[in-house]
């Protein structure tokens, strides 16, 4: 019995052996969906509900009440960070892998098939397409929580009462999803068949550094500050990858104005991040832990600026080399003879010598 390729990969005429690497890669979304369904079904049984809820529900609530006769609407639950959160991170990592495959299969692959992109542009299109979806969701989600909690209107809430900063449901769930997304990048290297060191290294660094920084902010009670800074950062990254997608379809010359906007937003976000960090960690909270966090934040902003400038200079050098290469090809390439010219010359050769067109005396003298 032949097994058809499932979700999240390209179909092929040959059916790979069951449990082989190719089989797992082609059917990874379906396999992981079955694993996730085990936890969902576990909620329906009383004997396994407690175990399954540790992976699906949020825990470590410190306040809140269910609706009752005395309080028909109940009280909103607030949460703190705890060890059970890593069970939820594992489950939602599986969910991120599934969503990655869905976006790739039903959105990006369908668009790329109509565009007939080169291998380089296809890789950039898939990477930027996935990141645009994540950054857009994270930015809208983070902005919603900021407005709902009032952190933008009352900036003092970022440090007042520290470290007693309980989180609302959406606030805590935001961090769980963030950690799950950065963690899912590692198995995606295997599922996407990324084997070369040049392609693996930036993705591994992106995954581990993002996961580590968010874990530190989450466990050290800097959740409010981290929410503000991540929302700003994702806005900058969203614009950057949107412009990269535009660059896949449009010419580089037309992207000059868009890149100016992208560069300006990037440096404004870095400046705003540094100002908010100094205001919160140095003037608001203080202490050794906050000063260490501030030093790490400033160092991170410096590294991002350095990497950004280096990348811009590298892109300009590559653009100049490409322009020189195209100019050389244009000079060395001879214009091909058209069929009309060949027919015209053949007709002239059939005519008598006196009737054939001869070059003008001026041209002969110039020669």
mmCIF file of C-alpha atoms in Angstrom:
data_model
loop_
_atom_site.group_PDB
_atom_site.id
_atom_site.type_symbol
_atom_site.label_atom_id
_atom_site.label_comp_id
_atom_site.label_asym_id
_atom_site.label_seq_id
_atom_site.Cartn_x
_atom_site.Cartn_y
_atom_site.Cartn_z
ATOM 1 C CA UNK A 1 0.000 0.000 0.000
ATOM 2 C CA UNK A 2 1.534 3.307 -1.082
ATOM 3 C CA UNK A 3 1.648 6.148 1.421
ATOM 4 C CA UNK A 4 0.975 9.548 -0.075
ATOM 5 C CA UNK A 5 3.123 12.458 1.055
ATOM 6 C CA UNK A 6 1.336 14.536 3.649
ATOM 7 C CA UNK A 7 1.470 18.148 4.707
ATOM 8 C CA UNK A 8 4.474 20.437 4.621
ATOM 9 C CA UNK A 9 6.646 19.040 1.808
ATOM 10 C CA UNK A 10 6.784 18.571 -1.946
ATOM 11 C CA UNK A 11 5.289 15.480 -3.464
ATOM 12 C CA UNK A 12 7.442 13.024 -5.386
ATOM 13 C CA UNK A 13 6.718 10.060 -7.606
ATOM 14 C CA UNK A 14 8.660 7.650 -5.406
ATOM 15 C CA UNK A 15 7.317 6.603 -2.013
ATOM 16 C CA UNK A 16 10.187 6.453 0.521
ATOM 17 C CA UNK A 17 10.419 3.509 2.957
ATOM 18 C CA UNK A 18 8.469 3.915 6.187
ATOM 19 C CA UNK A 19 10.483 5.473 9.063
ATOM 20 C CA UNK A 20 13.294 6.474 6.694
ATOM 21 C CA UNK A 21 14.688 10.009 6.817
ATOM 22 C CA UNK A 22 12.888 11.008 3.641
ATOM 23 C CA UNK A 23 9.607 9.577 4.960
ATOM 24 C CA UNK A 24 9.894 11.537 8.217
ATOM 25 C CA UNK A 25 10.779 14.765 6.381
ATOM 26 C CA UNK A 26 7.910 14.451 3.913
ATOM 27 C CA UNK A 27 5.357 13.571 6.597
ATOM 28 C CA UNK A 28 6.742 15.459 9.608
ATOM 29 C CA UNK A 29 3.714 17.749 9.965
ATOM 30 C CA UNK A 30 1.296 14.789 10.025
ATOM 31 C CA UNK A 31 3.476 12.863 12.483
ATOM 32 C CA UNK A 32 3.763 15.823 14.848
ATOM 33 C CA UNK A 33 0.032 16.502 14.537
ATOM 34 C CA UNK A 34 -0.622 12.966 15.797
ATOM 35 C CA UNK A 35 1.731 13.546 18.740
ATOM 36 C CA UNK A 36 -0.034 16.812 19.614
ATOM 37 C CA UNK A 37 -3.430 15.117 19.369
ATOM 38 C CA UNK A 38 -2.326 12.644 22.058
ATOM 39 C CA UNK A 39 -2.163 15.525 24.561
ATOM 40 C CA UNK A 40 -5.490 16.975 23.368
ATOM 41 C CA UNK A 41 -7.255 13.603 23.693
ATOM 42 C CA UNK A 42 -5.639 13.195 27.113
ATOM 43 C CA UNK A 43 -7.699 16.162 28.371
ATOM 44 C CA UNK A 44 -10.907 14.183 27.767
ATOM 45 C CA UNK A 45 -9.997 11.399 30.206
ATOM 46 C CA UNK A 46 -10.046 12.068 33.943
ATOM 47 C CA UNK A 47 -7.073 9.823 34.635
ATOM 48 C CA UNK A 48 -4.820 11.661 32.154
ATOM 49 C CA UNK A 49 -6.363 15.156 32.269
ATOM 50 C CA UNK A 50 -3.962 16.442 34.922
ATOM 51 C CA UNK A 51 -0.929 15.237 32.963
ATOM 52 C CA UNK A 52 -2.188 16.588 29.619
ATOM 53 C CA UNK A 53 -3.206 19.966 31.069
ATOM 54 C CA UNK A 54 0.404 20.548 32.168
ATOM 55 C CA UNK A 55 1.338 20.718 28.464
ATOM 56 C CA UNK A 56 -1.653 22.666 27.142
ATOM 57 C CA UNK A 57 -2.863 24.986 29.930
ATOM 58 C CA UNK A 58 -0.986 27.799 31.653
ATOM 59 C CA UNK A 59 0.001 27.266 35.282
ATOM 60 C CA UNK A 60 1.474 29.114 38.262
ATOM 61 C CA UNK A 61 -1.442 31.511 38.695
ATOM 62 C CA UNK A 62 -1.259 33.726 41.788
ATOM 63 C CA UNK A 63 -4.697 35.355 41.713
ATOM 64 C CA UNK A 64 -8.073 35.062 40.037
ATOM 65 C CA UNK A 65 -11.410 33.388 40.642
ATOM 66 C CA UNK A 66 -13.887 31.461 38.513
ATOM 67 C CA UNK A 67 -17.379 32.946 37.946
ATOM 68 C CA UNK A 68 -19.807 32.331 40.828
ATOM 69 C CA UNK A 69 -23.138 33.616 42.098
ATOM 70 C CA UNK A 70 -21.445 36.291 44.171
ATOM 71 C CA UNK A 71 -19.163 37.260 41.269
ATOM 72 C CA UNK A 72 -20.807 36.353 37.945
ATOM 73 C CA UNK A 73 -17.806 37.538 35.938
ATOM 74 C CA UNK A 74 -15.182 36.202 38.314
ATOM 75 C CA UNK A 75 -11.701 37.717 38.536
ATOM 76 C CA UNK A 76 -9.046 37.671 35.856
ATOM 77 C CA UNK A 77 -6.204 35.233 36.527
ATOM 78 C CA UNK A 78 -2.640 36.478 36.817
ATOM 79 C CA UNK A 79 0.432 34.288 36.473
ATOM 80 C CA UNK A 80 4.121 34.152 37.274
ATOM 81 C CA UNK A 81 6.942 32.181 35.655
ATOM 82 C CA UNK A 82 7.400 28.565 36.802
ATOM 83 C CA UNK A 83 8.864 25.177 35.943
ATOM 84 C CA UNK A 84 5.627 23.883 34.387
ATOM 85 C CA UNK A 85 5.883 26.516 31.685
ATOM 86 C CA UNK A 86 8.486 24.394 29.901
ATOM 87 C CA UNK A 87 5.895 21.640 29.422
ATOM 88 C CA UNK A 88 3.667 24.179 27.669
ATOM 89 C CA UNK A 89 6.662 25.396 25.642
ATOM 90 C CA UNK A 90 7.221 21.824 24.418
ATOM 91 C CA UNK A 91 3.604 21.422 23.301
ATOM 92 C CA UNK A 92 3.458 24.778 21.545
ATOM 93 C CA UNK A 93 6.774 24.035 19.852
ATOM 94 C CA UNK A 94 4.969 21.144 18.178
ATOM 95 C CA UNK A 95 2.199 23.562 17.233
ATOM 96 C CA UNK A 96 4.722 25.979 15.706
ATOM 97 C CA UNK A 97 6.171 23.192 13.542
ATOM 98 C CA UNK A 98 2.675 22.352 12.301
ATOM 99 C CA UNK A 99 1.841 25.998 11.578
ATOM 100 C CA UNK A 100 5.186 26.405 9.785
ATOM 101 C CA UNK A 101 4.277 23.517 7.470
ATOM 102 C CA UNK A 102 0.763 24.899 6.857
ATOM 103 C CA UNK A 103 2.070 28.352 5.877
ATOM 104 C CA UNK A 104 4.707 26.764 3.643
ATOM 105 C CA UNK A 105 2.324 24.342 1.940
ATOM 106 C CA UNK A 106 -0.782 26.455 1.431
ATOM 107 C CA UNK A 107 0.639 29.976 1.086
ATOM 108 C CA UNK A 108 4.320 30.212 0.148
ATOM 109 C CA UNK A 109 4.552 27.168 -2.132
ATOM 110 C CA UNK A 110 1.453 28.172 -4.088
ATOM 111 C CA UNK A 111 2.789 31.694 -4.624
ATOM 112 C CA UNK A 112 6.324 30.592 -5.529
ATOM 113 C CA UNK A 113 5.068 28.093 -8.140
ATOM 114 C CA UNK A 114 3.436 30.954 -10.054
ATOM 115 C CA UNK A 115 6.530 33.173 -9.869
ATOM 116 C CA UNK A 116 9.156 30.681 -11.163
ATOM 117 C CA UNK A 117 11.887 32.089 -8.904
ATOM 118 C CA UNK A 118 15.554 31.165 -8.977
ATOM 119 C CA UNK A 119 16.984 28.974 -6.219
ATOM 120 C CA UNK A 120 18.485 31.940 -4.342
ATOM 121 C CA UNK A 121 15.325 34.055 -4.558
ATOM 122 C CA UNK A 122 13.148 31.088 -3.612
ATOM 123 C CA UNK A 123 15.162 30.504 -0.427
ATOM 124 C CA UNK A 124 14.925 34.190 0.482
ATOM 125 C CA UNK A 125 11.202 34.240 -0.311
ATOM 126 C CA UNK A 126 10.471 31.231 1.922
ATOM 127 C CA UNK A 127 12.570 32.512 4.825
ATOM 128 C CA UNK A 128 11.208 36.061 4.741
ATOM 129 C CA UNK A 129 7.647 34.803 4.216
ATOM 130 C CA UNK A 130 7.791 32.680 7.372
ATOM 131 C CA UNK A 131 9.377 35.463 9.421
ATOM 132 C CA UNK A 132 6.895 38.082 8.200
ATOM 133 C CA UNK A 133 4.034 35.901 9.460
ATOM 134 C CA UNK A 134 5.716 35.475 12.861
ATOM 135 C CA UNK A 135 6.782 39.120 13.250
ATOM 136 C CA UNK A 136 3.374 40.427 12.205
ATOM 137 C CA UNK A 137 1.583 38.189 14.723
ATOM 138 C CA UNK A 138 4.079 39.036 17.484
ATOM 139 C CA UNK A 139 3.909 42.786 16.841
ATOM 140 C CA UNK A 140 0.095 42.923 16.798
ATOM 141 C CA UNK A 141 -0.126 40.640 19.865
ATOM 142 C CA UNK A 142 2.489 42.631 21.785
ATOM 143 C CA UNK A 143 0.916 45.987 20.892
ATOM 144 C CA UNK A 144 -2.490 44.691 22.030
ATOM 145 C CA UNK A 145 -1.110 43.619 25.422
ATOM 146 C CA UNK A 146 0.735 46.937 25.828
ATOM 147 C CA UNK A 147 -2.432 48.922 25.195
ATOM 148 C CA UNK A 148 -4.569 46.649 27.356
ATOM 149 C CA UNK A 149 -2.186 46.709 30.337
ATOM 150 C CA UNK A 150 -1.533 50.454 29.963
ATOM 151 C CA UNK A 151 2.265 50.208 29.788
ATOM 152 C CA UNK A 152 2.466 52.892 27.096
ATOM 153 C CA UNK A 153 0.318 55.421 28.962
ATOM 154 C CA UNK A 154 2.008 54.820 32.328
ATOM 155 C CA UNK A 155 5.662 54.039 31.689
ATOM 156 C CA UNK A 156 6.310 53.832 35.444
ATOM 157 C CA UNK A 157 4.540 50.455 35.476
ATOM 158 C CA UNK A 158 7.654 48.987 33.866
ATOM 159 C CA UNK A 159 9.530 49.276 37.178
ATOM 160 C CA UNK A 160 6.939 49.934 39.906
ATOM 161 C CA UNK A 161 6.552 46.975 42.261
ATOM 162 C CA UNK A 162 9.527 45.086 40.776
ATOM 163 C CA UNK A 163 10.062 42.094 41.000
ATOM 164 C CA UNK A 164 6.388 41.428 41.862
ATOM 165 C CA UNK A 165 5.095 41.656 38.295
ATOM 166 C CA UNK A 166 2.317 39.091 37.735
ATOM 167 C CA UNK A 167 1.220 38.601 34.131
ATOM 168 C CA UNK A 168 -2.200 38.401 32.545
ATOM 169 C CA UNK A 169 -3.148 35.346 30.483
ATOM 170 C CA UNK A 170 -2.306 36.975 27.141
ATOM 171 C CA UNK A 171 0.948 38.348 28.542
ATOM 172 C CA UNK A 172 2.186 34.975 29.753
ATOM 173 C CA UNK A 173 0.918 33.096 26.703
ATOM 174 C CA UNK A 174 2.822 35.584 24.542
ATOM 175 C CA UNK A 175 6.129 34.541 26.122
ATOM 176 C CA UNK A 176 5.291 30.841 25.882
ATOM 177 C CA UNK A 177 4.655 31.186 22.147
ATOM 178 C CA UNK A 178 7.815 33.262 21.672
ATOM 179 C CA UNK A 179 9.989 30.630 23.332
ATOM 180 C CA UNK A 180 8.249 27.849 21.412
ATOM 181 C CA UNK A 181 8.849 29.587 18.077
ATOM 182 C CA UNK A 182 12.569 30.091 18.629
ATOM 183 C CA UNK A 183 12.881 26.494 19.821
ATOM 184 C CA UNK A 184 11.098 25.114 16.752
ATOM 185 C CA UNK A 185 13.762 26.634 14.472
ATOM 186 C CA UNK A 186 16.228 23.877 15.407
ATOM 187 C CA UNK A 187 14.219 20.844 14.175
ATOM 188 C CA UNK A 188 13.213 22.876 11.117
ATOM 189 C CA UNK A 189 16.838 22.650 9.964
ATOM 190 C CA UNK A 190 16.342 18.903 9.608
ATOM 191 C CA UNK A 191 12.866 19.121 8.099
ATOM 192 C CA UNK A 192 13.998 21.680 5.490
ATOM 193 C CA UNK A 193 17.137 19.664 4.586
ATOM 194 C CA UNK A 194 19.525 22.491 5.432
ATOM 195 C CA UNK A 195 22.906 20.744 5.429
ATOM 196 C CA UNK A 196 25.549 23.340 4.587
ATOM 197 C CA UNK A 197 27.338 25.068 7.441
ATOM 198 C CA UNK A 198 26.876 28.514 5.848
ATOM 199 C CA UNK A 199 23.091 28.129 5.927
ATOM 200 C CA UNK A 200 22.861 26.394 9.303
ATOM 201 C CA UNK A 201 25.024 28.725 11.363
ATOM 202 C CA UNK A 202 22.934 31.954 11.179
ATOM 203 C CA UNK A 203 19.718 30.044 11.824
ATOM 204 C CA UNK A 204 21.185 28.223 14.844
ATOM 205 C CA UNK A 205 22.558 31.482 16.261
ATOM 206 C CA UNK A 206 19.195 33.186 15.706
ATOM 207 C CA UNK A 207 17.323 30.375 17.449
ATOM 208 C CA UNK A 208 19.610 29.919 20.467
ATOM 209 C CA UNK A 209 20.230 33.621 21.081
ATOM 210 C CA UNK A 210 16.526 34.513 20.818
ATOM 211 C CA UNK A 211 15.495 31.655 23.109
ATOM 212 C CA UNK A 212 18.204 32.437 25.678
ATOM 213 C CA UNK A 213 17.506 36.177 25.869
ATOM 214 C CA UNK A 214 13.750 35.722 26.233
ATOM 215 C CA UNK A 215 14.202 32.989 28.873
ATOM 216 C CA UNK A 216 16.469 35.259 30.927
ATOM 217 C CA UNK A 217 14.016 38.171 30.751
ATOM 218 C CA UNK A 218 11.085 35.861 31.524
ATOM 219 C CA UNK A 219 12.608 34.114 34.544
ATOM 220 C CA UNK A 220 14.264 37.237 36.041
ATOM 221 C CA UNK A 221 10.932 39.122 36.231
ATOM 222 C CA UNK A 222 11.696 41.560 33.383
ATOM 223 C CA UNK A 223 8.569 40.498 31.496
ATOM 224 C CA UNK A 224 7.082 43.990 31.160
ATOM 225 C CA UNK A 225 10.276 45.536 29.834
ATOM 226 C CA UNK A 226 10.858 42.554 27.544
ATOM 227 C CA UNK A 227 7.343 42.891 26.105
ATOM 228 C CA UNK A 228 7.949 46.538 25.171
ATOM 229 C CA UNK A 229 11.385 45.905 23.686
ATOM 230 C CA UNK A 230 10.301 42.812 21.735
ATOM 231 C CA UNK A 231 7.338 44.675 20.237
ATOM 232 C CA UNK A 232 9.641 47.466 19.051
ATOM 233 C CA UNK A 233 12.194 44.993 17.727
ATOM 234 C CA UNK A 234 9.586 42.987 15.822
ATOM 235 C CA UNK A 235 8.279 46.129 14.149
ATOM 236 C CA UNK A 236 11.767 46.837 12.783
ATOM 237 C CA UNK A 237 12.268 43.222 11.677
ATOM 238 C CA UNK A 238 8.811 43.150 10.081
ATOM 239 C CA UNK A 239 9.652 46.128 7.862
ATOM 240 C CA UNK A 240 13.034 44.634 6.964
ATOM 241 C CA UNK A 241 11.604 41.319 5.771
ATOM 242 C CA UNK A 242 8.672 42.969 3.995
ATOM 243 C CA UNK A 243 11.204 44.970 1.968
ATOM 244 C CA UNK A 244 13.127 41.753 1.296
ATOM 245 C CA UNK A 245 9.964 40.203 -0.116
ATOM 246 C CA UNK A 246 9.447 43.274 -2.281
ATOM 247 C CA UNK A 247 13.044 42.897 -3.471
ATOM 248 C CA UNK A 248 12.259 39.389 -4.700
ATOM 249 C CA UNK A 249 9.630 40.762 -7.099
ATOM 250 C CA UNK A 250 11.023 44.220 -7.890
ATOM 251 C CA UNK A 251 14.318 45.617 -9.106
ATOM 252 C CA UNK A 252 17.004 46.769 -6.700
ATOM 253 C CA UNK A 253 16.968 50.336 -8.034
ATOM 254 C CA UNK A 254 13.373 50.841 -6.959
ATOM 255 C CA UNK A 255 14.142 49.721 -3.406
ATOM 256 C CA UNK A 256 16.467 52.640 -2.633
ATOM 257 C CA UNK A 257 13.754 54.763 -0.982
ATOM 258 C CA UNK A 258 12.367 51.786 0.917
ATOM 259 C CA UNK A 259 15.823 50.951 2.252
ATOM 260 C CA UNK A 260 16.228 54.500 3.520
ATOM 261 C CA UNK A 261 12.993 54.061 5.491
ATOM 262 C CA UNK A 262 14.152 50.672 6.761
ATOM 263 C CA UNK A 263 17.522 52.070 7.875
ATOM 264 C CA UNK A 264 15.908 55.034 9.636
ATOM 265 C CA UNK A 265 13.425 52.806 11.482
ATOM 266 C CA UNK A 266 16.192 50.404 12.502
ATOM 267 C CA UNK A 267 18.326 53.101 14.133
ATOM 268 C CA UNK A 268 15.298 54.752 15.754
ATOM 269 C CA UNK A 269 14.270 51.417 17.295
ATOM 270 C CA UNK A 270 17.823 50.839 18.575
ATOM 271 C CA UNK A 271 17.868 54.322 20.118
ATOM 272 C CA UNK A 272 14.408 53.923 21.684
ATOM 273 C CA UNK A 273 15.391 50.508 23.088
ATOM 274 C CA UNK A 274 18.497 51.955 24.736
ATOM 275 C CA UNK A 275 16.562 54.895 26.210
ATOM 276 C CA UNK A 276 13.794 52.689 27.625
ATOM 277 C CA UNK A 277 16.383 50.247 28.992
ATOM 278 C CA UNK A 278 18.352 52.991 30.786
ATOM 279 C CA UNK A 279 15.168 54.605 32.101
ATOM 280 C CA UNK A 280 13.801 51.312 33.460
ATOM 281 C CA UNK A 281 16.870 49.411 34.600
ATOM 282 C CA UNK A 282 19.086 52.257 35.823
ATOM 283 C CA UNK A 283 16.715 54.961 37.063
ATOM 284 C CA UNK A 284 13.631 52.855 37.755
ATOM 285 C CA UNK A 285 14.768 49.547 39.268
ATOM 286 C CA UNK A 286 18.471 49.857 40.063
ATOM 287 C CA UNK A 287 20.521 47.172 41.796
ATOM 288 C CA UNK A 288 23.219 44.803 40.606
ATOM 289 C CA UNK A 289 20.877 42.537 38.633
ATOM 290 C CA UNK A 290 19.371 45.471 36.741
ATOM 291 C CA UNK A 291 22.785 46.967 35.963
ATOM 292 C CA UNK A 292 23.974 43.626 34.582
ATOM 293 C CA UNK A 293 20.816 43.405 32.476
ATOM 294 C CA UNK A 294 21.375 46.979 31.251
ATOM 295 C CA UNK A 295 24.964 46.178 30.273
ATOM 296 C CA UNK A 296 23.796 43.152 28.317
ATOM 297 C CA UNK A 297 21.061 45.197 26.629
ATOM 298 C CA UNK A 298 23.445 47.963 25.530
ATOM 299 C CA UNK A 299 25.958 45.378 24.293
ATOM 300 C CA UNK A 300 23.209 43.652 22.299
ATOM 301 C CA UNK A 301 22.155 46.934 20.666
ATOM 302 C CA UNK A 302 25.778 47.635 19.746
ATOM 303 C CA UNK A 303 26.128 44.184 18.218
ATOM 304 C CA UNK A 304 22.914 44.621 16.198
ATOM 305 C CA UNK A 305 24.076 48.008 14.882
ATOM 306 C CA UNK A 306 27.501 46.596 13.975
ATOM 307 C CA UNK A 307 25.926 43.604 12.193
ATOM 308 C CA UNK A 308 23.493 45.882 10.360
ATOM 309 C CA UNK A 309 26.256 48.194 9.088
ATOM 310 C CA UNK A 310 28.429 45.233 8.094
ATOM 311 C CA UNK A 311 25.543 43.667 6.182
ATOM 312 C CA UNK A 312 24.787 46.936 4.378
ATOM 313 C CA UNK A 313 28.427 47.351 3.314
ATOM 314 C CA UNK A 314 28.593 43.738 2.139
ATOM 315 C CA UNK A 315 25.383 44.174 0.125
ATOM 316 C CA UNK A 316 26.780 47.307 -1.548
ATOM 317 C CA UNK A 317 30.013 45.550 -2.474
ATOM 318 C CA UNK A 318 28.086 42.637 -3.962
ATOM 319 C CA UNK A 319 25.833 45.042 -5.875
ATOM 320 C CA UNK A 320 28.868 46.832 -7.370
ATOM 321 C CA UNK A 321 30.468 43.522 -8.361
ATOM 322 C CA UNK A 322 27.226 42.387 -9.967
ATOM 323 C CA UNK A 323 26.917 45.683 -11.879
ATOM 324 C CA UNK A 324 30.510 45.396 -13.177
ATOM 325 C CA UNK A 325 29.929 41.792 -14.192
ATOM 326 C CA UNK A 326 26.772 42.720 -16.116
ATOM 327 C CA UNK A 327 28.592 45.617 -17.818
ATOM 328 C CA UNK A 328 31.391 43.308 -18.968
ATOM 329 C CA UNK A 329 28.893 40.797 -20.303
ATOM 330 C CA UNK A 330 27.082 43.548 -22.206
ATOM 331 C CA UNK A 331 30.345 44.694 -23.837
ATOM 332 C CA UNK A 332 31.570 41.239 -24.790
ATOM 333 C CA UNK A 333 28.224 40.018 -26.047
ATOM 334 C CA UNK A 334 27.819 40.527 -29.814
ATOM 335 C CA UNK A 335 24.387 41.303 -31.263
ATOM 336 C CA UNK A 336 22.930 38.234 -32.925
ATOM 337 C CA UNK A 337 22.045 38.340 -36.600
ATOM 338 C CA UNK A 338 18.311 38.399 -37.186
ATOM 339 C CA UNK A 339 16.615 36.235 -39.840
ATOM 340 C CA UNK A 340 15.638 39.407 -41.754
ATOM 341 C CA UNK A 341 19.278 40.421 -42.150
ATOM 342 C CA UNK A 342 20.176 36.957 -43.426
ATOM 343 C CA UNK A 343 17.354 37.040 -46.014
ATOM 344 C CA UNK A 344 18.367 40.541 -47.103
ATOM 345 C CA UNK A 345 22.005 39.529 -47.613
ATOM 346 C CA UNK A 346 20.965 36.432 -49.513
ATOM 347 C CA UNK A 347 18.796 38.502 -51.847
ATOM 348 C CA UNK A 348 21.641 40.962 -52.428
ATOM 349 C CA UNK A 349 24.050 38.148 -53.235
ATOM 350 C CA UNK A 350 21.660 36.847 -55.887
ATOM 351 C CA UNK A 351 21.662 40.236 -57.659
ATOM 352 C CA UNK A 352 24.272 41.249 -60.224
ATOM 353 C CA UNK A 353 27.415 42.867 -58.859
ATOM 354 C CA UNK A 354 26.432 46.301 -60.175
ATOM 355 C CA UNK A 355 23.044 46.182 -58.385
ATOM 356 C CA UNK A 356 24.453 45.141 -55.006
ATOM 357 C CA UNK A 357 24.673 47.864 -52.362
ATOM 358 C CA UNK A 358 28.195 48.967 -51.684
ATOM 359 C CA UNK A 359 29.501 50.995 -48.783
ATOM 360 C CA UNK A 360 29.686 54.735 -49.279
ATOM 361 C CA UNK A 361 33.003 56.355 -50.178
ATOM 362 C CA UNK A 362 33.012 58.229 -46.852
ATOM 363 C CA UNK A 363 32.792 54.989 -44.884
ATOM 364 C CA UNK A 364 35.532 53.463 -47.044
ATOM 365 C CA UNK A 365 37.807 56.412 -46.331
ATOM 366 C CA UNK A 366 37.078 56.137 -42.616
ATOM 367 C CA UNK A 367 38.079 52.479 -42.788
#
